[in-house]
Structure formats: structure tokens, C-alpha cells
Amino acid sequence: MKHALALDIGGTKIAAAIVSETGALIQRAQCPTLPAEGAEAVLGRAIALGRRVMSASPASAPVAAGVGTGGQVDVADGHIIYATPLLPRWSGLPLRQRLEEAWGLPVQVENDVNAAGLGESTHGAGRGQRHLLCVAVGTGIGGAIVLDGRIYHGATGLAGHLGHLSIDAIRGRRCGCGGIGCVEMYASGPAIEAAWVKQVGPRRTRQWLACEPKEVTVAKIAALAAGADEGSAPARQLLGQAGGYLGQAIASLLNVLDPQLVVIGGGVAQAGEPFFAGIRQAVRERAMPSVQQTPIVPAALGPDAALVGAAMAAFQRLQAGI
Ligand SMILES: [Zn+2]
């Protein structure tokens, strides 16, 4: 049985694990990212964490390493093209080269959402499916496209950024990307929380969610929606509406990509059935007939998806002999 070292570098924490070819996580460790200390300090922590997990692991020595990181990645040489604001000064870093020098292993670097998509497709909700669309809904909306069992990166590594698909280019809200009506402005966590405050108002927010408007979270709305208390019906309606917006974008993507399955992950996916019902209804109304019944399911691996997928990307690179 072969093993790979896997790292998931996010804005808050760095997670590491030794992962088997069958997707089992054997040894884990994590540390804070502390991105304000700069890219070199983050890189140093990532290298040390990888060494720590390798030396503690009872499994055979890893044959390769896979790394999921925030930002846009040049997968050909493993450098960071553009870093997310959560990892300032990460842009331009030759991450693969630096990690290969430090660990003495072949390293594959992937965007973290892409890594999570590959993890779901190989060992999660999409197990056994070759063509998969994975949508991550949290503070923003990201995505990954898996075609023929491999991540589709596009020409510049940007593929999968479906949060900026417009669902209302005429009267829509202006987005930070410069676009109008991007789905992220309607179905991300902050968008759902803002819609709640706008539609329900401060008085009923205090009454139904027992918090101030600025403390509203999707998790609180989802908990209310799951019960039968006063306010549960408007909570379900609001989550269904947000799901409907996301479903409009997914319907367009189904027409283009025709995947076997759509997997929805990220914190907002915990909003549960009303959110998923909204997505499925919009897809039935808007997608072309052949793809209207494409299964749309919750992600299965949770926060481990990127670790599993990063390891699988490393095994795939070894297999390809690149
Ligand atoms: Zn946008």
C-alpha cells in the first residue's frame, strides 16, 4: 500500500495527514497559518508540519506529497499565480519547488477547492463517478470540475470559479469582481445572512433567532428552519430562495458540462433540505431536459476532502510519470 503526504493550507489553519491510496487518513496534525507573519513564515510552518506528520506516521514512507492551497495555482510548475486575500503575499511563491527541496518528495500543488472536488470524486459523495461538478458554498462560492476522474484546471488554473456566474446581468447586484449579478451575491453565507436581516428585520430577528442582526448566521437560520417554532416557515422560505439562486447557476453549468453528479459542500451546505430543495427545483425549471434529474447531493468528506484530494492528485501525477 502506497502513502502520500497531504497538506491543506488555508487562511486560518494548515492541516496535514498521511493518506493511503485507498483514501484513509492515517496520521494527522495541524497548526495555525498566522498569515500576517508573511509567506516565508507560513511556508516554514507548512514544511515543519509535513515533517512532523511524516515522522509520527506508522505507515510506509510517503512516495509523494499533495498540497491544496487557497489561491490560483499554476499546476504545471506549482507556483501561486494569485493568492486569496486570506493568504497575503502568497502570490508568486514557487510552492512546489520549495516543498520539493524541503521534503525530497515529488509535490503536486492544487487549489484547495479543486483538491476537495477531487477528494469527493474519488472517496466522497462522488465515488465511482467520472464526471463531477463540486460546488463549495461558504463566505464565497467556489467550485471544482472533475472530468474523467481528473481536475479540469483550464488554461490558466482558474476553471471552476462558478461564484461569479451571473444570474442577473441587467438588474443584478454589483460584485467585487466587477461583474453584475454574480451568484455569490445571492447564495453565499454573507448574502443569505444579509437577506434574512433585510426581509425579517431586527425585531423578529431578536425574537426568532435570539440574537442581534449582526450576529445572524446561516447555521442559526438553518436550526430555526429545521424546527416548528414561530419563524421556521420564513427561515425555510429564505433558505429555499438562496438555493434557488444557486440552482440557476448550476442549471447553466449542467447544460455546459453534463456531469454525472453535483456535490455541494462548504459551510452553507449544512443549511440542509430547504436549501437543497431550492437548488433542485431551479434546476428542474431551468436546465435542459437531459440534465434536469442530475443528482445533487451534499459533500461527504467535510473538511478532510481537500487532504484526500491533494493526496490523490499526488498519486495521479506519479502515475502519469510527470
Ligand atoms: Zn463576481
JSON list of C-alpha atoms in Angstrom, two decimals, residues 7-240:
[
{"chain": "A", "resi": 7, "resn": "LEU", "atom": "CA", "xyz": [-1.40, 19.34, 3.23]},
{"chain": "A", "resi": 8, "resn": "ASP", "atom": "CA", "xyz": [-4.34, 21.74, 3.19]},
{"chain": "A", "resi": 9, "resn": "ILE", "atom": "CA", "xyz": [-3.18, 25.35, 3.56]},
{"chain": "A", "resi": 10, "resn": "GLY", "atom": "CA", "xyz": [-6.00, 27.76, 4.39]},
{"chain": "A", "resi": 11, "resn": "GLY", "atom": "CA", "xyz": [-6.17, 31.26, 5.81]},
{"chain": "A", "resi": 12, "resn": "THR", "atom": "CA", "xyz": [-6.75, 30.05, 9.38]},
{"chain": "A", "resi": 13, "resn": "LYS", "atom": "CA", "xyz": [-5.07, 26.69, 9.70]},
{"chain": "A", "resi": 14, "resn": "ILE", "atom": "CA", "xyz": [-2.76, 24.26, 7.96]},
{"chain": "A", "resi": 15, "resn": "ALA", "atom": "CA", "xyz": [-3.85, 20.62, 8.15]},
{"chain": "A", "resi": 16, "resn": "ALA", "atom": "CA", "xyz": [-1.62, 17.68, 7.28]},
{"chain": "A", "resi": 17, "resn": "ALA", "atom": "CA", "xyz": [-2.14, 13.95, 7.02]},
{"chain": "A", "resi": 18, "resn": "ILE", "atom": "CA", "xyz": [-0.62, 10.78, 5.69]},
{"chain": "A", "resi": 19, "resn": "VAL", "atom": "CA", "xyz": [-3.15, 9.38, 3.23]},
{"chain": "A", "resi": 20, "resn": "SER", "atom": "CA", "xyz": [-3.23, 5.87, 1.78]},
{"chain": "A", "resi": 21, "resn": "GLU", "atom": "CA", "xyz": [-4.02, 5.07, -1.85]},
{"chain": "A", "resi": 22, "resn": "THR", "atom": "CA", "xyz": [-7.46, 3.98, -0.66]},
{"chain": "A", "resi": 23, "resn": "GLY", "atom": "CA", "xyz": [-8.13, 7.42, 0.85]},
{"chain": "A", "resi": 24, "resn": "ALA", "atom": "CA", "xyz": [-7.62, 6.51, 4.53]},
{"chain": "A", "resi": 25, "resn": "LEU", "atom": "CA", "xyz": [-6.18, 9.26, 6.72]},
{"chain": "A", "resi": 26, "resn": "ILE", "atom": "CA", "xyz": [-3.54, 7.60, 8.86]},
{"chain": "A", "resi": 27, "resn": "GLN", "atom": "CA", "xyz": [-1.76, 10.30, 10.80]},
{"chain": "A", "resi": 28, "resn": "ARG", "atom": "CA", "xyz": [-2.91, 13.88, 11.22]},
{"chain": "A", "resi": 29, "resn": "ALA", "atom": "CA", "xyz": [-1.58, 17.16, 12.53]},
{"chain": "A", "resi": 30, "resn": "GLN", "atom": "CA", "xyz": [-2.49, 20.79, 12.22]},
{"chain": "A", "resi": 31, "resn": "CYS", "atom": "CA", "xyz": [-1.20, 24.22, 13.14]},
{"chain": "A", "resi": 32, "resn": "PRO", "atom": "CA", "xyz": [-2.40, 27.82, 12.77]},
{"chain": "A", "resi": 33, "resn": "THR", "atom": "CA", "xyz": [-1.49, 29.57, 9.50]},
{"chain": "A", "resi": 34, "resn": "LEU", "atom": "CA", "xyz": [-0.84, 33.03, 11.04]},
{"chain": "A", "resi": 35, "resn": "PRO", "atom": "CA", "xyz": [-0.77, 34.60, 7.55]},
{"chain": "A", "resi": 36, "resn": "ALA", "atom": "CA", "xyz": [0.03, 38.09, 8.88]},
{"chain": "A", "resi": 37, "resn": "GLU", "atom": "CA", "xyz": [3.58, 36.84, 9.59]},
{"chain": "A", "resi": 38, "resn": "GLY", "atom": "CA", "xyz": [4.20, 36.59, 5.84]},
{"chain": "A", "resi": 39, "resn": "ALA", "atom": "CA", "xyz": [4.62, 33.92, 3.19]},
{"chain": "A", "resi": 40, "resn": "GLU", "atom": "CA", "xyz": [8.04, 32.67, 4.35]},
{"chain": "A", "resi": 41, "resn": "ALA", "atom": "CA", "xyz": [6.78, 32.09, 7.89]},
{"chain": "A", "resi": 42, "resn": "VAL", "atom": "CA", "xyz": [3.69, 30.24, 6.59]},
{"chain": "A", "resi": 43, "resn": "LEU", "atom": "CA", "xyz": [5.88, 28.15, 4.29]},
{"chain": "A", "resi": 44, "resn": "GLY", "atom": "CA", "xyz": [8.20, 27.31, 7.20]},
{"chain": "A", "resi": 45, "resn": "ARG", "atom": "CA", "xyz": [5.25, 26.13, 9.29]},
{"chain": "A", "resi": 46, "resn": "ALA", "atom": "CA", "xyz": [3.90, 24.05, 6.40]},
{"chain": "A", "resi": 47, "resn": "ILE", "atom": "CA", "xyz": [7.28, 22.37, 5.88]},
{"chain": "A", "resi": 48, "resn": "ALA", "atom": "CA", "xyz": [7.67, 21.64, 9.59]},
{"chain": "A", "resi": 49, "resn": "LEU", "atom": "CA", "xyz": [4.13, 20.29, 9.88]},
{"chain": "A", "resi": 50, "resn": "GLY", "atom": "CA", "xyz": [4.74, 17.95, 6.94]},
{"chain": "A", "resi": 51, "resn": "ARG", "atom": "CA", "xyz": [7.94, 16.65, 8.56]},
{"chain": "A", "resi": 52, "resn": "ARG", "atom": "CA", "xyz": [6.16, 16.18, 11.87]},
{"chain": "A", "resi": 53, "resn": "VAL", "atom": "CA", "xyz": [3.34, 14.12, 10.42]},
{"chain": "A", "resi": 54, "resn": "MET", "atom": "CA", "xyz": [5.77, 12.00, 8.36]},
{"chain": "A", "resi": 55, "resn": "SER", "atom": "CA", "xyz": [7.98, 11.20, 11.35]},
{"chain": "A", "resi": 56, "resn": "ALA", "atom": "CA", "xyz": [4.98, 10.33, 13.55]},
{"chain": "A", "resi": 57, "resn": "SER", "atom": "CA", "xyz": [3.31, 8.10, 10.94]},
{"chain": "A", "resi": 58, "resn": "PRO", "atom": "CA", "xyz": [3.38, 4.32, 11.41]},
{"chain": "A", "resi": 59, "resn": "ALA", "atom": "CA", "xyz": [2.74, 3.84, 7.66]},
{"chain": "A", "resi": 60, "resn": "SER", "atom": "CA", "xyz": [5.33, 3.29, 4.94]},
{"chain": "A", "resi": 61, "resn": "ALA", "atom": "CA", "xyz": [7.25, 6.44, 3.90]},
{"chain": "A", "resi": 62, "resn": "PRO", "atom": "CA", "xyz": [5.22, 8.64, 1.53]},
{"chain": "A", "resi": 63, "resn": "VAL", "atom": "CA", "xyz": [6.04, 8.31, -2.17]},
{"chain": "A", "resi": 64, "resn": "ALA", "atom": "CA", "xyz": [4.77, 11.80, -2.99]},
{"chain": "A", "resi": 65, "resn": "ALA", "atom": "CA", "xyz": [3.09, 14.85, -1.50]},
{"chain": "A", "resi": 66, "resn": "GLY", "atom": "CA", "xyz": [-0.05, 16.71, -2.49]},
{"chain": "A", "resi": 67, "resn": "VAL", "atom": "CA", "xyz": [-0.89, 20.21, -1.33]},
{"chain": "A", "resi": 68, "resn": "GLY", "atom": "CA", "xyz": [-4.18, 22.06, -1.51]},
{"chain": "A", "resi": 69, "resn": "THR", "atom": "CA", "xyz": [-3.84, 25.80, -1.02]},
{"chain": "A", "resi": 70, "resn": "GLY", "atom": "CA", "xyz": [-6.03, 28.86, -1.26]},
{"chain": "A", "resi": 71, "resn": "GLY", "atom": "CA", "xyz": [-5.44, 30.90, -4.41]},
{"chain": "A", "resi": 72, "resn": "GLN", "atom": "CA", "xyz": [-4.96, 30.29, -8.12]},
{"chain": "A", "resi": 73, "resn": "VAL", "atom": "CA", "xyz": [-2.29, 27.72, -8.85]},
{"chain": "A", "resi": 74, "resn": "ASP", "atom": "CA", "xyz": [-0.16, 27.12, -11.93]},
{"chain": "A", "resi": 75, "resn": "VAL", "atom": "CA", "xyz": [-0.36, 23.33, -11.78]},
{"chain": "A", "resi": 76, "resn": "ALA", "atom": "CA", "xyz": [2.39, 22.88, -14.40]},
{"chain": "A", "resi": 77, "resn": "ASP", "atom": "CA", "xyz": [5.10, 24.26, -12.12]},
{"chain": "A", "resi": 78, "resn": "GLY", "atom": "CA", "xyz": [3.21, 24.55, -8.83]},
{"chain": "A", "resi": 79, "resn": "HIS", "atom": "CA", "xyz": [3.63, 28.26, -8.22]},
{"chain": "A", "resi": 80, "resn": "ILE", "atom": "CA", "xyz": [0.91, 30.53, -6.84]},
{"chain": "A", "resi": 81, "resn": "ILE", "atom": "CA", "xyz": [-0.43, 32.78, -9.61]},
{"chain": "A", "resi": 82, "resn": "TYR", "atom": "CA", "xyz": [-2.78, 34.76, -7.41]},
{"chain": "A", "resi": 83, "resn": "ALA", "atom": "CA", "xyz": [-3.34, 34.45, -3.69]},
{"chain": "A", "resi": 84, "resn": "THR", "atom": "CA", "xyz": [-6.60, 34.95, -1.90]},
{"chain": "A", "resi": 85, "resn": "PRO", "atom": "CA", "xyz": [-6.69, 37.96, 0.49]},
{"chain": "A", "resi": 86, "resn": "LEU", "atom": "CA", "xyz": [-6.67, 35.33, 3.27]},
{"chain": "A", "resi": 87, "resn": "LEU", "atom": "CA", "xyz": [-3.05, 34.47, 2.36]},
{"chain": "A", "resi": 88, "resn": "PRO", "atom": "CA", "xyz": [-1.45, 37.85, 1.68]},
{"chain": "A", "resi": 89, "resn": "ARG", "atom": "CA", "xyz": [1.90, 37.82, -0.16]},
{"chain": "A", "resi": 90, "resn": "TRP", "atom": "CA", "xyz": [1.44, 34.17, -1.14]},
{"chain": "A", "resi": 91, "resn": "SER", "atom": "CA", "xyz": [1.26, 35.34, -4.84]},
{"chain": "A", "resi": 92, "resn": "GLY", "atom": "CA", "xyz": [4.29, 34.40, -6.91]},
{"chain": "A", "resi": 93, "resn": "LEU", "atom": "CA", "xyz": [5.58, 31.82, -4.41]},
{"chain": "A", "resi": 94, "resn": "PRO", "atom": "CA", "xyz": [7.18, 28.78, -6.13]},
{"chain": "A", "resi": 95, "resn": "LEU", "atom": "CA", "xyz": [5.42, 26.50, -3.66]},
{"chain": "A", "resi": 96, "resn": "ARG", "atom": "CA", "xyz": [6.10, 23.17, -5.37]},
{"chain": "A", "resi": 97, "resn": "GLN", "atom": "CA", "xyz": [9.82, 23.86, -5.83]},
{"chain": "A", "resi": 98, "resn": "ARG", "atom": "CA", "xyz": [10.26, 24.99, -2.22]},
{"chain": "A", "resi": 99, "resn": "LEU", "atom": "CA", "xyz": [8.39, 21.99, -0.79]},
{"chain": "A", "resi": 100, "resn": "GLU", "atom": "CA", "xyz": [10.21, 19.50, -3.05]},
{"chain": "A", "resi": 101, "resn": "GLU", "atom": "CA", "xyz": [13.56, 20.91, -1.89]},
{"chain": "A", "resi": 102, "resn": "ALA", "atom": "CA", "xyz": [12.49, 20.70, 1.75]},
{"chain": "A", "resi": 103, "resn": "TRP", "atom": "CA", "xyz": [10.85, 17.26, 1.77]},
{"chain": "A", "resi": 104, "resn": "GLY", "atom": "CA", "xyz": [12.77, 15.49, -1.01]},
{"chain": "A", "resi": 105, "resn": "LEU", "atom": "CA", "xyz": [9.48, 14.24, -2.48]},
{"chain": "A", "resi": 106, "resn": "PRO", "atom": "CA", "xyz": [7.63, 14.94, -5.73]},
{"chain": "A", "resi": 107, "resn": "VAL", "atom": "CA", "xyz": [4.94, 17.51, -4.84]},
{"chain": "A", "resi": 108, "resn": "GLN", "atom": "CA", "xyz": [1.69, 18.31, -6.62]},
{"chain": "A", "resi": 109, "resn": "VAL", "atom": "CA", "xyz": [0.10, 21.67, -5.77]},
{"chain": "A", "resi": 110, "resn": "GLU", "atom": "CA", "xyz": [-3.63, 22.27, -6.34]},
{"chain": "A", "resi": 111, "resn": "ASN", "atom": "CA", "xyz": [-6.12, 24.96, -5.47]},
{"chain": "A", "resi": 112, "resn": "ASP", "atom": "CA", "xyz": [-7.85, 23.81, -2.26]},
{"chain": "A", "resi": 113, "resn": "VAL", "atom": "CA", "xyz": [-11.37, 23.76, -3.75]},
{"chain": "A", "resi": 114, "resn": "ASN", "atom": "CA", "xyz": [-10.11, 21.72, -6.69]},
{"chain": "A", "resi": 115, "resn": "ALA", "atom": "CA", "xyz": [-8.41, 19.33, -4.27]},
{"chain": "A", "resi": 116, "resn": "ALA", "atom": "CA", "xyz": [-11.66, 18.98, -2.29]},
{"chain": "A", "resi": 117, "resn": "GLY", "atom": "CA", "xyz": [-13.56, 18.29, -5.53]},
{"chain": "A", "resi": 118, "resn": "LEU", "atom": "CA", "xyz": [-11.13, 15.51, -6.46]},
{"chain": "A", "resi": 119, "resn": "GLY", "atom": "CA", "xyz": [-11.39, 14.08, -2.94]},
{"chain": "A", "resi": 120, "resn": "GLU", "atom": "CA", "xyz": [-15.20, 13.98, -3.16]},
{"chain": "A", "resi": 121, "resn": "SER", "atom": "CA", "xyz": [-15.00, 12.39, -6.61]},
{"chain": "A", "resi": 122, "resn": "THR", "atom": "CA", "xyz": [-12.57, 9.62, -5.57]},
{"chain": "A", "resi": 123, "resn": "HIS", "atom": "CA", "xyz": [-13.62, 8.81, -2.00]},
{"chain": "A", "resi": 124, "resn": "GLY", "atom": "CA", "xyz": [-16.58, 11.00, -1.07]},
{"chain": "A", "resi": 125, "resn": "ALA", "atom": "CA", "xyz": [-20.09, 11.65, -2.34]},
{"chain": "A", "resi": 126, "resn": "GLY", "atom": "CA", "xyz": [-18.98, 11.21, -5.96]},
{"chain": "A", "resi": 127, "resn": "ARG", "atom": "CA", "xyz": [-17.22, 7.90, -5.50]},
{"chain": "A", "resi": 128, "resn": "GLY", "atom": "CA", "xyz": [-17.41, 5.83, -8.67]},
{"chain": "A", "resi": 129, "resn": "GLN", "atom": "CA", "xyz": [-18.43, 8.79, -10.88]},
{"chain": "A", "resi": 130, "resn": "ARG", "atom": "CA", "xyz": [-16.05, 10.05, -13.55]},
{"chain": "A", "resi": 131, "resn": "HIS", "atom": "CA", "xyz": [-17.61, 13.45, -14.25]},
{"chain": "A", "resi": 132, "resn": "LEU", "atom": "CA", "xyz": [-18.46, 15.64, -11.32]},
{"chain": "A", "resi": 133, "resn": "LEU", "atom": "CA", "xyz": [-19.31, 19.23, -10.55]},
{"chain": "A", "resi": 134, "resn": "CYS", "atom": "CA", "xyz": [-18.42, 20.20, -6.99]},
{"chain": "A", "resi": 135, "resn": "VAL", "atom": "CA", "xyz": [-19.76, 23.46, -5.51]},
{"chain": "A", "resi": 136, "resn": "ALA", "atom": "CA", "xyz": [-18.36, 24.95, -2.29]},
{"chain": "A", "resi": 137, "resn": "VAL", "atom": "CA", "xyz": [-20.69, 27.45, -0.63]},
{"chain": "A", "resi": 138, "resn": "GLY", "atom": "CA", "xyz": [-19.29, 29.45, 2.27]},
{"chain": "A", "resi": 139, "resn": "THR", "atom": "CA", "xyz": [-18.15, 33.06, 2.63]},
{"chain": "A", "resi": 140, "resn": "GLY", "atom": "CA", "xyz": [-17.84, 32.95, -1.14]},
{"chain": "A", "resi": 141, "resn": "ILE", "atom": "CA", "xyz": [-18.85, 30.38, -3.73]},
{"chain": "A", "resi": 142, "resn": "GLY", "atom": "CA", "xyz": [-16.21, 28.26, -5.43]},
{"chain": "A", "resi": 143, "resn": "GLY", "atom": "CA", "xyz": [-16.24, 25.10, -7.40]},
{"chain": "A", "resi": 144, "resn": "ALA", "atom": "CA", "xyz": [-14.31, 22.30, -8.99]},
{"chain": "A", "resi": 145, "resn": "ILE", "atom": "CA", "xyz": [-14.86, 20.45, -12.22]},
{"chain": "A", "resi": 146, "resn": "VAL", "atom": "CA", "xyz": [-13.72, 16.83, -12.33]},
{"chain": "A", "resi": 147, "resn": "LEU", "atom": "CA", "xyz": [-13.71, 15.34, -15.85]},
{"chain": "A", "resi": 148, "resn": "ASP", "atom": "CA", "xyz": [-12.73, 11.73, -16.47]},
{"chain": "A", "resi": 149, "resn": "GLY", "atom": "CA", "xyz": [-11.59, 11.43, -12.86]},
{"chain": "A", "resi": 150, "resn": "ARG", "atom": "CA", "xyz": [-9.20, 14.37, -13.06]},
{"chain": "A", "resi": 151, "resn": "ILE", "atom": "CA", "xyz": [-9.42, 18.02, -12.08]},
{"chain": "A", "resi": 152, "resn": "TYR", "atom": "CA", "xyz": [-10.15, 20.27, -15.04]},
{"chain": "A", "resi": 153, "resn": "HIS", "atom": "CA", "xyz": [-7.85, 23.27, -14.49]},
{"chain": "A", "resi": 154, "resn": "GLY", "atom": "CA", "xyz": [-8.46, 25.26, -17.68]},
{"chain": "A", "resi": 155, "resn": "ALA", "atom": "CA", "xyz": [-5.76, 27.22, -19.47]},
{"chain": "A", "resi": 156, "resn": "THR", "atom": "CA", "xyz": [-4.68, 29.36, -16.52]},
{"chain": "A", "resi": 157, "resn": "GLY", "atom": "CA", "xyz": [-5.79, 27.35, -13.48]},
{"chain": "A", "resi": 158, "resn": "LEU", "atom": "CA", "xyz": [-8.92, 29.44, -12.97]},
{"chain": "A", "resi": 159, "resn": "ALA", "atom": "CA", "xyz": [-11.53, 26.85, -14.02]},
{"chain": "A", "resi": 160, "resn": "GLY", "atom": "CA", "xyz": [-14.28, 26.14, -11.50]},
{"chain": "A", "resi": 161, "resn": "HIS", "atom": "CA", "xyz": [-14.76, 29.69, -10.17]},
{"chain": "A", "resi": 162, "resn": "LEU", "atom": "CA", "xyz": [-18.50, 29.45, -10.55]},
{"chain": "A", "resi": 163, "resn": "GLY", "atom": "CA", "xyz": [-19.35, 32.04, -7.86]},
{"chain": "A", "resi": 164, "resn": "HIS", "atom": "CA", "xyz": [-19.03, 34.72, -10.49]},
{"chain": "A", "resi": 165, "resn": "LEU", "atom": "CA", "xyz": [-21.53, 33.21, -12.90]},
{"chain": "A", "resi": 166, "resn": "SER", "atom": "CA", "xyz": [-24.16, 35.92, -13.36]},
{"chain": "A", "resi": 167, "resn": "ILE", "atom": "CA", "xyz": [-27.78, 35.09, -12.67]},
{"chain": "A", "resi": 168, "resn": "ASP", "atom": "CA", "xyz": [-29.00, 38.67, -13.31]},
{"chain": "A", "resi": 169, "resn": "ALA", "atom": "CA", "xyz": [-26.72, 40.68, -15.57]},
{"chain": "A", "resi": 170, "resn": "ILE", "atom": "CA", "xyz": [-29.22, 43.51, -16.08]},
{"chain": "A", "resi": 171, "resn": "ARG", "atom": "CA", "xyz": [-30.67, 44.47, -12.72]},
{"chain": "A", "resi": 172, "resn": "GLY", "atom": "CA", "xyz": [-28.32, 42.41, -10.54]},
{"chain": "A", "resi": 173, "resn": "ARG", "atom": "CA", "xyz": [-26.14, 43.43, -7.64]},
{"chain": "A", "resi": 174, "resn": "ARG", "atom": "CA", "xyz": [-22.64, 44.70, -8.37]},
{"chain": "A", "resi": 175, "resn": "CYS", "atom": "CA", "xyz": [-19.95, 42.24, -7.30]},
{"chain": "A", "resi": 176, "resn": "GLY", "atom": "CA", "xyz": [-16.38, 42.86, -6.13]},
{"chain": "A", "resi": 177, "resn": "CYS", "atom": "CA", "xyz": [-15.10, 41.07, -9.26]},
{"chain": "A", "resi": 178, "resn": "GLY", "atom": "CA", "xyz": [-16.53, 43.85, -11.46]},
{"chain": "A", "resi": 179, "resn": "GLY", "atom": "CA", "xyz": [-19.44, 41.72, -12.66]},
{"chain": "A", "resi": 180, "resn": "ILE", "atom": "CA", "xyz": [-23.16, 42.28, -12.12]},
{"chain": "A", "resi": 181, "resn": "GLY", "atom": "CA", "xyz": [-25.50, 39.72, -10.59]},
{"chain": "A", "resi": 182, "resn": "CYS", "atom": "CA", "xyz": [-22.83, 37.13, -9.65]},
{"chain": "A", "resi": 183, "resn": "VAL", "atom": "CA", "xyz": [-24.48, 34.18, -7.86]},
{"chain": "A", "resi": 184, "resn": "GLU", "atom": "CA", "xyz": [-22.11, 34.71, -4.92]},
{"chain": "A", "resi": 185, "resn": "MET", "atom": "CA", "xyz": [-24.01, 37.96, -4.22]},
{"chain": "A", "resi": 186, "resn": "TYR", "atom": "CA", "xyz": [-27.21, 35.91, -3.63]},
{"chain": "A", "resi": 187, "resn": "ALA", "atom": "CA", "xyz": [-26.36, 32.46, -2.29]},
{"chain": "A", "resi": 188, "resn": "SER", "atom": "CA", "xyz": [-23.15, 32.76, -0.24]},
{"chain": "A", "resi": 189, "resn": "GLY", "atom": "CA", "xyz": [-23.27, 32.77, 3.58]},
{"chain": "A", "resi": 190, "resn": "PRO", "atom": "CA", "xyz": [-22.99, 36.58, 3.93]},
{"chain": "A", "resi": 191, "resn": "ALA", "atom": "CA", "xyz": [-25.62, 37.09, 1.19]},
{"chain": "A", "resi": 192, "resn": "ILE", "atom": "CA", "xyz": [-28.10, 34.77, 2.97]},
{"chain": "A", "resi": 193, "resn": "GLU", "atom": "CA", "xyz": [-27.48, 36.48, 6.32]},
{"chain": "A", "resi": 194, "resn": "ALA", "atom": "CA", "xyz": [-27.99, 39.93, 4.76]},
{"chain": "A", "resi": 195, "resn": "ALA", "atom": "CA", "xyz": [-31.19, 38.74, 3.04]},
{"chain": "A", "resi": 196, "resn": "TRP", "atom": "CA", "xyz": [-32.51, 37.48, 6.39]},
{"chain": "A", "resi": 197, "resn": "VAL", "atom": "CA", "xyz": [-31.92, 40.82, 8.12]},
{"chain": "A", "resi": 198, "resn": "LYS", "atom": "CA", "xyz": [-33.46, 42.72, 5.21]},
{"chain": "A", "resi": 199, "resn": "GLN", "atom": "CA", "xyz": [-36.55, 40.50, 4.92]},
{"chain": "A", "resi": 200, "resn": "VAL", "atom": "CA", "xyz": [-37.19, 39.71, 8.58]},
{"chain": "A", "resi": 201, "resn": "GLY", "atom": "CA", "xyz": [-35.98, 42.87, 10.32]},
{"chain": "A", "resi": 202, "resn": "PRO", "atom": "CA", "xyz": [-34.30, 43.40, 13.69]},
{"chain": "A", "resi": 203, "resn": "ARG", "atom": "CA", "xyz": [-37.31, 42.88, 15.95]},
{"chain": "A", "resi": 204, "resn": "ARG", "atom": "CA", "xyz": [-38.23, 39.43, 14.66]},
{"chain": "A", "resi": 205, "resn": "THR", "atom": "CA", "xyz": [-34.54, 38.51, 14.39]},
{"chain": "A", "resi": 206, "resn": "ARG", "atom": "CA", "xyz": [-34.25, 39.02, 18.16]},
{"chain": "A", "resi": 207, "resn": "GLN", "atom": "CA", "xyz": [-37.50, 37.15, 18.71]},
{"chain": "A", "resi": 208, "resn": "TRP", "atom": "CA", "xyz": [-36.91, 34.17, 16.38]},
{"chain": "A", "resi": 209, "resn": "LEU", "atom": "CA", "xyz": [-33.11, 33.78, 16.40]},
{"chain": "A", "resi": 210, "resn": "ALA", "atom": "CA", "xyz": [-32.45, 35.26, 19.87]},
{"chain": "A", "resi": 211, "resn": "CYS", "atom": "CA", "xyz": [-29.60, 37.38, 18.52]},
{"chain": "A", "resi": 212, "resn": "GLU", "atom": "CA", "xyz": [-28.82, 40.81, 17.14]},
{"chain": "A", "resi": 213, "resn": "PRO", "atom": "CA", "xyz": [-28.98, 41.31, 13.33]},
{"chain": "A", "resi": 214, "resn": "LYS", "atom": "CA", "xyz": [-25.18, 41.39, 13.05]},
{"chain": "A", "resi": 215, "resn": "GLU", "atom": "CA", "xyz": [-24.96, 38.01, 14.81]},
{"chain": "A", "resi": 216, "resn": "VAL", "atom": "CA", "xyz": [-27.20, 36.19, 12.31]},
{"chain": "A", "resi": 217, "resn": "THR", "atom": "CA", "xyz": [-25.57, 33.09, 10.81]},
{"chain": "A", "resi": 218, "resn": "VAL", "atom": "CA", "xyz": [-26.76, 30.56, 8.24]},
{"chain": "A", "resi": 219, "resn": "ALA", "atom": "CA", "xyz": [-26.42, 27.88, 10.95]},
{"chain": "A", "resi": 220, "resn": "LYS", "atom": "CA", "xyz": [-28.91, 29.76, 13.18]},
{"chain": "A", "resi": 221, "resn": "ILE", "atom": "CA", "xyz": [-31.35, 30.20, 10.29]},
{"chain": "A", "resi": 222, "resn": "ALA", "atom": "CA", "xyz": [-30.98, 26.50, 9.41]},
{"chain": "A", "resi": 223, "resn": "ALA", "atom": "CA", "xyz": [-31.61, 25.44, 13.02]},
{"chain": "A", "resi": 224, "resn": "LEU", "atom": "CA", "xyz": [-34.80, 27.55, 13.09]},
{"chain": "A", "resi": 225, "resn": "ALA", "atom": "CA", "xyz": [-35.87, 26.13, 9.70]},
{"chain": "A", "resi": 226, "resn": "ALA", "atom": "CA", "xyz": [-35.45, 22.56, 10.95]},
{"chain": "A", "resi": 227, "resn": "GLY", "atom": "CA", "xyz": [-37.93, 23.05, 13.82]},
{"chain": "A", "resi": 228, "resn": "ALA", "atom": "CA", "xyz": [-41.58, 24.02, 14.09]},
{"chain": "A", "resi": 229, "resn": "ASP", "atom": "CA", "xyz": [-41.21, 27.19, 16.16]},
{"chain": "A", "resi": 230, "resn": "GLU", "atom": "CA", "xyz": [-42.54, 30.55, 15.08]},
{"chain": "A", "resi": 231, "resn": "GLY", "atom": "CA", "xyz": [-40.32, 31.82, 12.25]},
{"chain": "A", "resi": 232, "resn": "SER", "atom": "CA", "xyz": [-39.45, 28.37, 10.94]},
{"chain": "A", "resi": 233, "resn": "ALA", "atom": "CA", "xyz": [-41.54, 28.82, 7.79]},
{"chain": "A", "resi": 234, "resn": "PRO", "atom": "CA", "xyz": [-39.90, 32.14, 6.78]},
{"chain": "A", "resi": 235, "resn": "ALA", "atom": "CA", "xyz": [-36.49, 30.56, 7.56]},
{"chain": "A", "resi": 236, "resn": "ARG", "atom": "CA", "xyz": [-37.23, 27.63, 5.24]},
{"chain": "A", "resi": 237, "resn": "GLN", "atom": "CA", "xyz": [-38.52, 30.02, 2.59]},
{"chain": "A", "resi": 238, "resn": "LEU", "atom": "CA", "xyz": [-35.34, 32.13, 2.76]},
{"chain": "A", "resi": 239, "resn": "LEU", "atom": "CA", "xyz": [-33.01, 29.13, 2.50]},
{"chain": "A", "resi": 240, "resn": "GLY", "atom": "CA", "xyz": [-35.08, 27.77, -0.40]}
]
